[in-house]
């Protein structure tokens, strides 16, 4: 087994191509194999590979039954369904019952022996593999896309189709369809069953039809029932939840548009693969993919629009960057639930469902591994050039994980065929591609690579850094680089690139070679180059097998090594840092002839000759490989140890000095293209090949010593598999539709067709054997390098998909480097080309008669002579008809016409009318051809184009008939175009409109009609209605704007209700002059921003609306108040978003009112000098009214209402209207009390009235005695401020002792303080104890709370409430009394309402509400009602005696305040003055008539005594 492995990428566009077993094993279908990985929380472990399929794997599933966790099943394009044992990695059973491409697979979760599969023809096959029994079902003649077996009913299977249909079938009843679930508009990508039954509270309310009532989980009403649910993901960008028990839709979830995706045009289909997964044990949560690779966790119980949570929210880059194809989950032994996802970005990710974070990422490869290189500076960094258009940089020594890989893709756009690290500069990596591009990547920066302006004409195969050669200046004096980049490509030239000036032209070193060595003849094509580590000697390999040794810097030719006779693929110098310095003169080379030669150039290099030498004998010979050698690598840890990679599929380690093989690695299943020796581990070697893998293996652990004899068996098997096969009609139809075409691993898309144009697997099967022979026998004879046949061989097996948008098809370029002569290719061309199919004969009858026997043909000659020269015929039929039809071509025109007539009749009978029309046209009978075609409904463009030849009337009738025919064929746009040709503009527009082709209809109408034509407005209005109904509000708004309905445009834009839509709607309404509508939308948008605490955004939205000046002032006050309360550690509501404050909120050292006035003046221009603007703002604020607060008022809304009242108070103060100021501030404090926010009332009174008595006294002076109601409001305001301060004093005294035990008993019906005291522990900070000198002052001020008039009023209010409850209870008791019972009512007085309520009978007849007439009141009831009414009159009389100023404004509960003062006196007798205590006691005893008041007074008196 190898060590670390990079596996091929999981196959794309398969509904179930990966799965997890209960034991934590992940299976991935990649190319023709299944790779097995052991799932751990930290990193995956490669377990092995299941190899056996001959074409791409399309499905994979594990058996989830106990005891069978090591059993799995797979499907492939080879038409087989296989059952595997992952321990032995062998096939247990297989079947080939499918006749079409298999598209879906699932192992039944309830029947351990049942495997269900479906194909593109709609056939479902149930396979009981234990007895090898298959049952075929054909529920629908549709293309199956996915299927899933029910975990609740072993007979039920859900099947999803390409056209959006879902059916649930019963396999026990011959595949009978139980339910058809309609609703999706695109192919069904995945089906997932809810893991549990009886989830009554799963969705709350269900839909009554197959279509759901709203998007994002807004189901319509239905009672919850015990059901099993099914989730489906579709290309129409929706997830639907179905009640599979009732066969109807329950919920529709629409994918959200992520910000990084940008805006989308509803008319353009986005690339998407929407897979869904219902995790076991999570019946209310669903996981799905999204547009750009994001994974979403849906909470099906959450209300509102956003029911989803994004996976990987903790850091950027956790999500996939491309669409996700498969999801599966597993629960490990430590109860950790992990989710596995595979994606188009070629990453396999593992997610922790508890934290929603990514645990690890396993990169995979999507192409051949062409090149590998270890960095000489950053030891352990392995660069990998892959055919999928990307470079992987693998930190093999990383502490973060075994697979710490960085992917580079920008600027590449094609296969990476060569790599080379800079010898001294860290992170500088040169690369070459198959399209001739050479570039340099700085891997530690985010910048795109630098690309050389000089492109090779063919694939770049070799790169090397070396000293600069003339004319490039050297780096010694700072005028040039110390090292330049050399590239060798398939056209046979080597270019020198200046890394400082890649935009300059690269230099061809052939010119320098010619000048230095005086060469006049044609130079051989170069195929490889290698600089000696000291930079003094350059070795160049050529396509004729020679190696030329040049001396830098003038490139003087020292010698030519002529031992190879085929193209050179690899040249490597021995490293100079071994124990034997003389080994640094060794150079190893490998070519297409499979033998490795090592030469010792010590003599030549130490004593350079005057004339070039020719070396024909090697120093060492290493035979053993059976195919071309592609790569070589000297061990940096040993002397004379060499590793080689070969097309025979093995890697070999050699002891060069002994000329002996050391070990042979056979872990790959394809040809090897690269080998590298680990720079840190002397026993570790890395190899990569065309099996899409990179493998690390140890030399000491290999069981084989030398390469296998002869060709490896896999080559013979490949030749057998890739032998020419006739293409089926199915494949032909697939290609016509743009479906999957096997050509490597390329996946590319167009805007209208998302399916892949290629799949992992085999290449072009018809030419495979020919290419194999070309690879072995063809030689270079025209000076070009690299074999063209090998190019085709590699291209056929691999293609790429670049990550750089837009998607472009990347042509694969070869690794081997020889091209065949043109003459030889011409000779073989007729054998390789497929014979073209001959067209259908126009005159089949006459042609057939001309191919009869010789006697009959001679008879025809005699008859023709008689007709032409004797003017007669010995036959019974005329020439051109009957048995002499063939003579019509040789006689006169009437005979030819007769022949045409019979041939045409024959074509009509054979079903080829187009040839019959062609014959009529040949005859010149255009009218007859058109008439026949019109009668048969077979007009075509050619016939219509010829219609003018028959006259204007015929042309008009033909166009009308063709338009009707096109409408019947549903080609409405084409029909409209033809109507336009005869000037039927209105008919063409009406035709398109009637079929909802509004875009085309409008285009025609605007192009052909007058701008003021009412048809245009009608078109735009109708299109807007349709778009609005479908939810495409942007297009609908554009239509309304064009149709002179700007009001409707703004309304429809705001229909979605999100902030962006509201802001756009407000801007549009403002532009078109709808000021009120613009203000309304701006206000709504600002409210949404306030919920996110984004005051910057809210002010920005409102600043364009002058009519919203008052609201802007309120938001300013809101922001300052919220900031002030936050600084005081009082947070009323929490939000996930951080607050966005203005800079002017930092005025924390000023009182709130002063800060508000200062900001209003500096930011909004609100001053006393500009009285008109002040009055406008005052009118706008005063015109807004809010409902009274309650305990259910949200804190955010409550604070907005308070900010509104504080703003109104401040602006009234600026206008010197102190009466309104006091009244509004009093209402603000009362609103806090009504909402149950006592602590907030305390904080508001502190921040608004920080000066306390001074500010209130100033206002009292300004209020004259002529306004007694304002003075009454001021007294109430003072009382509420003292009310809050009183509780602070009480809480401070009670924190150390038992004085607070009476709080619950002292609670009165009208008081809020003690309840708020309970709240302060959770909503705000504990108040600091008041200083001793402040306590007497506070208590003296608390005397204002002991108002006898208000105490009397409050007592009367409580009595009124008691009387009203008594009356209501009597009425209720009377209505419940049945006349038949004849019972006398209880003689309960008004004070016994609690007992009456306790005797209410719950089992009363429901029909009692419909009795008529009601029974009369009894005497006792009449007496009780009379008594209560008398009490109510007395109370009203006493209330009338009170002053209006007492009754007008709210006041703190006097009895409650009295009890608090008495409690303070009991806790600290020296604090409260004696007279104040006596007054409080008198008020509590006089007006505290309730039992709770009386008990509290008695307890306090006992404690005091």
PDB file of N, CA and C in Angstrom, residues 933-985:
ATOM      1  N   UNK A 933     -47.833  20.612 -50.531  1.00  0.00           N
ATOM      2  CA  UNK A 933     -47.265  20.778 -49.184  1.00  0.00           C
ATOM      3  C   UNK A 933     -48.257  21.413 -48.238  1.00  0.00           C
ATOM      4  N   UNK A 934     -49.065  22.371 -48.736  1.00  0.00           N
ATOM      5  CA  UNK A 934     -50.065  22.996 -47.867  1.00  0.00           C
ATOM      6  C   UNK A 934     -51.142  22.002 -47.457  1.00  0.00           C
ATOM      7  N   UNK A 935     -51.558  21.177 -48.379  1.00  0.00           N
ATOM      8  CA  UNK A 935     -52.581  20.185 -48.042  1.00  0.00           C
ATOM      9  C   UNK A 935     -52.066  19.186 -47.011  1.00  0.00           C
ATOM     10  N   UNK A 936     -50.816  18.824 -47.120  1.00  0.00           N
ATOM     11  CA  UNK A 936     -50.237  17.841 -46.194  1.00  0.00           C
ATOM     12  C   UNK A 936     -49.661  18.491 -44.932  1.00  0.00           C
ATOM     13  N   UNK A 937     -49.654  19.820 -44.865  1.00  0.00           N
ATOM     14  CA  UNK A 937     -49.089  20.494 -43.697  1.00  0.00           C
ATOM     15  C   UNK A 937     -47.596  20.274 -43.573  1.00  0.00           C
ATOM     16  N   UNK A 938     -46.895  20.282 -44.726  1.00  0.00           N
ATOM     17  CA  UNK A 938     -45.471  19.966 -44.739  1.00  0.00           C
ATOM     18  C   UNK A 938     -44.664  21.057 -45.426  1.00  0.00           C
ATOM     19  N   UNK A 939     -45.130  22.291 -45.296  1.00  0.00           N
ATOM     20  CA  UNK A 939     -44.352  23.402 -45.834  1.00  0.00           C
ATOM     21  C   UNK A 939     -43.036  23.536 -45.074  1.00  0.00           C
ATOM     22  N   UNK A 940     -42.017  24.025 -45.785  1.00  0.00           N
ATOM     23  CA  UNK A 940     -40.740  24.287 -45.126  1.00  0.00           C
ATOM     24  C   UNK A 940     -40.173  25.596 -45.652  1.00  0.00           C
ATOM     25  N   UNK A 941     -39.046  25.976 -45.104  1.00  0.00           N
ATOM     26  CA  UNK A 941     -38.467  27.276 -45.475  1.00  0.00           C
ATOM     27  C   UNK A 941     -38.101  27.338 -46.953  1.00  0.00           C
ATOM     28  N   UNK A 942     -37.622  26.239 -47.493  1.00  0.00           N
ATOM     29  CA  UNK A 942     -37.230  26.246 -48.903  1.00  0.00           C
ATOM     30  C   UNK A 942     -38.427  26.481 -49.808  1.00  0.00           C
ATOM     31  N   UNK A 943     -39.520  25.781 -49.529  1.00  0.00           N
ATOM     32  CA  UNK A 943     -40.707  25.949 -50.361  1.00  0.00           C
ATOM     33  C   UNK A 943     -41.274  27.367 -50.235  1.00  0.00           C
ATOM     34  N   UNK A 944     -41.298  27.877 -49.024  1.00  0.00           N
ATOM     35  CA  UNK A 944     -41.838  29.220 -48.828  1.00  0.00           C
ATOM     36  C   UNK A 944     -40.967  30.248 -49.537  1.00  0.00           C
ATOM     37  N   UNK A 945     -39.652  30.024 -49.523  1.00  0.00           N
ATOM     38  CA  UNK A 945     -38.762  30.961 -50.206  1.00  0.00           C
ATOM     39  C   UNK A 945     -39.019  30.994 -51.704  1.00  0.00           C
ATOM     40  N   UNK A 946     -39.495  29.875 -52.268  1.00  0.00           N
ATOM     41  CA  UNK A 946     -39.782  29.826 -53.705  1.00  0.00           C
ATOM     42  C   UNK A 946     -41.198  30.252 -54.048  1.00  0.00           C
ATOM     43  N   UNK A 947     -42.034  30.531 -53.031  1.00  0.00           N
ATOM     44  CA  UNK A 947     -43.434  30.873 -53.286  1.00  0.00           C
ATOM     45  C   UNK A 947     -43.597  32.116 -54.156  1.00  0.00           C
ATOM     46  N   UNK A 948     -42.775  33.174 -54.043  1.00  0.00           N
ATOM     47  CA  UNK A 948     -42.971  34.344 -54.929  1.00  0.00           C
ATOM     48  C   UNK A 948     -42.877  34.009 -56.406  1.00  0.00           C
ATOM     49  N   UNK A 949     -42.239  32.899 -56.772  1.00  0.00           N
ATOM     50  CA  UNK A 949     -42.148  32.515 -58.175  1.00  0.00           C
ATOM     51  C   UNK A 949     -43.519  32.173 -58.738  1.00  0.00           C
ATOM     52  N   UNK A 950     -44.484  31.810 -57.872  1.00  0.00           N
ATOM     53  CA  UNK A 950     -45.827  31.435 -58.322  1.00  0.00           C
ATOM     54  C   UNK A 950     -46.803  32.588 -58.286  1.00  0.00           C
ATOM     55  N   UNK A 951     -46.357  33.802 -57.905  1.00  0.00           N
ATOM     56  CA  UNK A 951     -47.238  34.950 -57.893  1.00  0.00           C
ATOM     57  C   UNK A 951     -47.516  35.449 -56.487  1.00  0.00           C
ATOM     58  N   UNK A 952     -48.014  36.710 -56.448  1.00  0.00           N
ATOM     59  CA  UNK A 952     -48.244  37.366 -55.165  1.00  0.00           C
ATOM     60  C   UNK A 952     -49.323  36.666 -54.354  1.00  0.00           C
ATOM     61  N   UNK A 953     -50.433  36.299 -54.980  1.00  0.00           N
ATOM     62  CA  UNK A 953     -51.536  35.666 -54.246  1.00  0.00           C
ATOM     63  C   UNK A 953     -51.110  34.323 -53.666  1.00  0.00           C
ATOM     64  N   UNK A 954     -50.377  33.543 -54.470  1.00  0.00           N
ATOM     65  CA  UNK A 954     -49.904  32.250 -53.968  1.00  0.00           C
ATOM     66  C   UNK A 954     -48.930  32.457 -52.806  1.00  0.00           C
ATOM     67  N   UNK A 955     -48.092  33.455 -52.948  1.00  0.00           N
ATOM     68  CA  UNK A 955     -47.122  33.738 -51.861  1.00  0.00           C
ATOM     69  C   UNK A 955     -47.841  34.103 -50.564  1.00  0.00           C
ATOM     70  N   UNK A 956     -48.893  34.937 -50.648  1.00  0.00           N
ATOM     71  CA  UNK A 956     -49.644  35.330 -49.452  1.00  0.00           C
ATOM     72  C   UNK A 956     -50.300  34.113 -48.818  1.00  0.00           C
ATOM     73  N   UNK A 957     -50.972  33.278 -49.654  1.00  0.00           N
ATOM     74  CA  UNK A 957     -51.624  32.090 -49.084  1.00  0.00           C
ATOM     75  C   UNK A 957     -50.586  31.144 -48.471  1.00  0.00           C
ATOM     76  N   UNK A 958     -49.443  31.043 -49.098  1.00  0.00           N
ATOM     77  CA  UNK A 958     -48.405  30.143 -48.566  1.00  0.00           C
ATOM     78  C   UNK A 958     -47.899  30.625 -47.209  1.00  0.00           C
ATOM     79  N   UNK A 959     -47.665  31.917 -47.098  1.00  0.00           N
ATOM     80  CA  UNK A 959     -47.193  32.461 -45.821  1.00  0.00           C
ATOM     81  C   UNK A 959     -48.229  32.226 -44.729  1.00  0.00           C
ATOM     82  N   UNK A 960     -49.510  32.490 -45.029  1.00  0.00           N
ATOM     83  CA  UNK A 960     -50.559  32.283 -44.025  1.00  0.00           C
ATOM     84  C   UNK A 960     -50.636  30.817 -43.622  1.00  0.00           C
ATOM     85  N   UNK A 961     -50.561  29.927 -44.599  1.00  0.00           N
ATOM     86  CA  UNK A 961     -50.628  28.496 -44.266  1.00  0.00           C
ATOM     87  C   UNK A 961     -49.409  28.054 -43.472  1.00  0.00           C
ATOM     88  N   UNK A 962     -48.249  28.573 -43.840  1.00  0.00           N
ATOM     89  CA  UNK A 962     -47.028  28.193 -43.115  1.00  0.00           C
ATOM     90  C   UNK A 962     -47.052  28.720 -41.680  1.00  0.00           C
ATOM     91  N   UNK A 963     -47.595  29.909 -41.488  1.00  0.00           N
ATOM     92  CA  UNK A 963     -47.709  30.451 -40.134  1.00  0.00           C
ATOM     93  C   UNK A 963     -48.626  29.579 -39.279  1.00  0.00           C
ATOM     94  N   UNK A 964     -49.769  29.144 -39.846  1.00  0.00           N
ATOM     95  CA  UNK A 964     -50.653  28.245 -39.096  1.00  0.00           C
ATOM     96  C   UNK A 964     -49.959  26.919 -38.791  1.00  0.00           C
ATOM     97  N   UNK A 965     -49.215  26.408 -39.757  1.00  0.00           N
ATOM     98  CA  UNK A 965     -48.487  25.151 -39.534  1.00  0.00           C
ATOM     99  C   UNK A 965     -47.452  25.309 -38.421  1.00  0.00           C
ATOM    100  N   UNK A 966     -46.735  26.416 -38.405  1.00  0.00           N
ATOM    101  CA  UNK A 966     -45.737  26.653 -37.358  1.00  0.00           C
ATOM    102  C   UNK A 966     -46.391  26.793 -35.993  1.00  0.00           C
ATOM    103  N   UNK A 967     -47.551  27.418 -35.930  1.00  0.00           N
ATOM    104  CA  UNK A 967     -48.257  27.512 -34.646  1.00  0.00           C
ATOM    105  C   UNK A 967     -48.663  26.136 -34.162  1.00  0.00           C
ATOM    106  N   UNK A 968     -49.117  25.282 -35.076  1.00  0.00           N
ATOM    107  CA  UNK A 968     -49.463  23.922 -34.695  1.00  0.00           C
ATOM    108  C   UNK A 968     -48.238  23.174 -34.176  1.00  0.00           C
ATOM    109  N   UNK A 969     -47.054  23.505 -34.714  1.00  0.00           N
ATOM    110  CA  UNK A 969     -45.807  22.903 -34.264  1.00  0.00           C
ATOM    111  C   UNK A 969     -45.177  23.649 -33.088  1.00  0.00           C
ATOM    112  N   UNK A 970     -45.870  24.642 -32.536  1.00  0.00           N
ATOM    113  CA  UNK A 970     -45.441  25.426 -31.378  1.00  0.00           C
ATOM    114  C   UNK A 970     -44.179  26.227 -31.663  1.00  0.00           C
ATOM    115  N   UNK A 971     -43.993  26.632 -32.916  1.00  0.00           N
ATOM    116  CA  UNK A 971     -42.889  27.505 -33.290  1.00  0.00           C
ATOM    117  C   UNK A 971     -43.454  28.909 -33.514  1.00  0.00           C
ATOM    118  N   UNK A 972     -43.844  29.534 -32.409  1.00  0.00           N
ATOM    119  CA  UNK A 972     -44.602  30.774 -32.495  1.00  0.00           C
ATOM    120  C   UNK A 972     -43.743  31.949 -32.959  1.00  0.00           C
ATOM    121  N   UNK A 973     -42.497  31.991 -32.545  1.00  0.00           N
ATOM    122  CA  UNK A 973     -41.639  33.105 -32.951  1.00  0.00           C
ATOM    123  C   UNK A 973     -41.394  33.068 -34.454  1.00  0.00           C
ATOM    124  N   UNK A 974     -41.154  31.905 -34.972  1.00  0.00           N
ATOM    125  CA  UNK A 974     -40.935  31.772 -36.405  1.00  0.00           C
ATOM    126  C   UNK A 974     -42.214  32.115 -37.172  1.00  0.00           C
ATOM    127  N   UNK A 975     -43.366  31.690 -36.630  1.00  0.00           N
ATOM    128  CA  UNK A 975     -44.633  32.020 -37.286  1.00  0.00           C
ATOM    129  C   UNK A 975     -44.849  33.523 -37.307  1.00  0.00           C
ATOM    130  N   UNK A 976     -44.525  34.193 -36.214  1.00  0.00           N
ATOM    131  CA  UNK A 976     -44.676  35.647 -36.188  1.00  0.00           C
ATOM    132  C   UNK A 976     -43.751  36.317 -37.189  1.00  0.00           C
ATOM    133  N   UNK A 977     -42.546  35.784 -37.325  1.00  0.00           N
ATOM    134  CA  UNK A 977     -41.606  36.354 -38.295  1.00  0.00           C
ATOM    135  C   UNK A 977     -42.161  36.271 -39.710  1.00  0.00           C
ATOM    136  N   UNK A 978     -42.775  35.153 -40.063  1.00  0.00           N
ATOM    137  CA  UNK A 978     -43.358  35.030 -41.398  1.00  0.00           C
ATOM    138  C   UNK A 978     -44.571  35.932 -41.565  1.00  0.00           C
ATOM    139  N   UNK A 979     -45.348  36.126 -40.500  1.00  0.00           N
ATOM    140  CA  UNK A 979     -46.468  37.066 -40.596  1.00  0.00           C
ATOM    141  C   UNK A 979     -45.971  38.482 -40.852  1.00  0.00           C
ATOM    142  N   UNK A 980     -44.830  38.812 -40.288  1.00  0.00           N
ATOM    143  CA  UNK A 980     -44.273  40.142 -40.530  1.00  0.00           C
ATOM    144  C   UNK A 980     -43.890  40.314 -41.999  1.00  0.00           C
ATOM    145  N   UNK A 981     -43.492  39.221 -42.627  1.00  0.00           N
ATOM    146  CA  UNK A 981     -43.086  39.338 -44.037  1.00  0.00           C
ATOM    147  C   UNK A 981     -44.243  39.736 -44.942  1.00  0.00           C
ATOM    148  N   UNK A 982     -45.478  39.510 -44.489  1.00  0.00           N
ATOM    149  CA  UNK A 982     -46.649  39.941 -45.277  1.00  0.00           C
ATOM    150  C   UNK A 982     -47.359  41.094 -44.572  1.00  0.00           C
ATOM    151  N   UNK A 983     -46.628  41.784 -43.686  1.00  0.00           N
ATOM    152  CA  UNK A 983     -47.093  43.015 -43.026  1.00  0.00           C
ATOM    153  C   UNK A 983     -48.277  42.770 -42.098  1.00  0.00           C
ATOM    154  N   UNK A 984     -48.362  41.619 -41.522  1.00  0.00           N
ATOM    155  CA  UNK A 984     -49.394  41.338 -40.512  1.00  0.00           C
ATOM    156  C   UNK A 984     -48.774  41.573 -39.127  1.00  0.00           C
ATOM    157  N   UNK A 985     -48.468  42.833 -38.841  1.00  0.00           N
ATOM    158  CA  UNK A 985     -47.755  43.162 -37.608  1.00  0.00           C
ATOM    159  C   UNK A 985     -48.626  42.894 -36.390  1.00  0.00           C
TER     160      UNK A 985
END
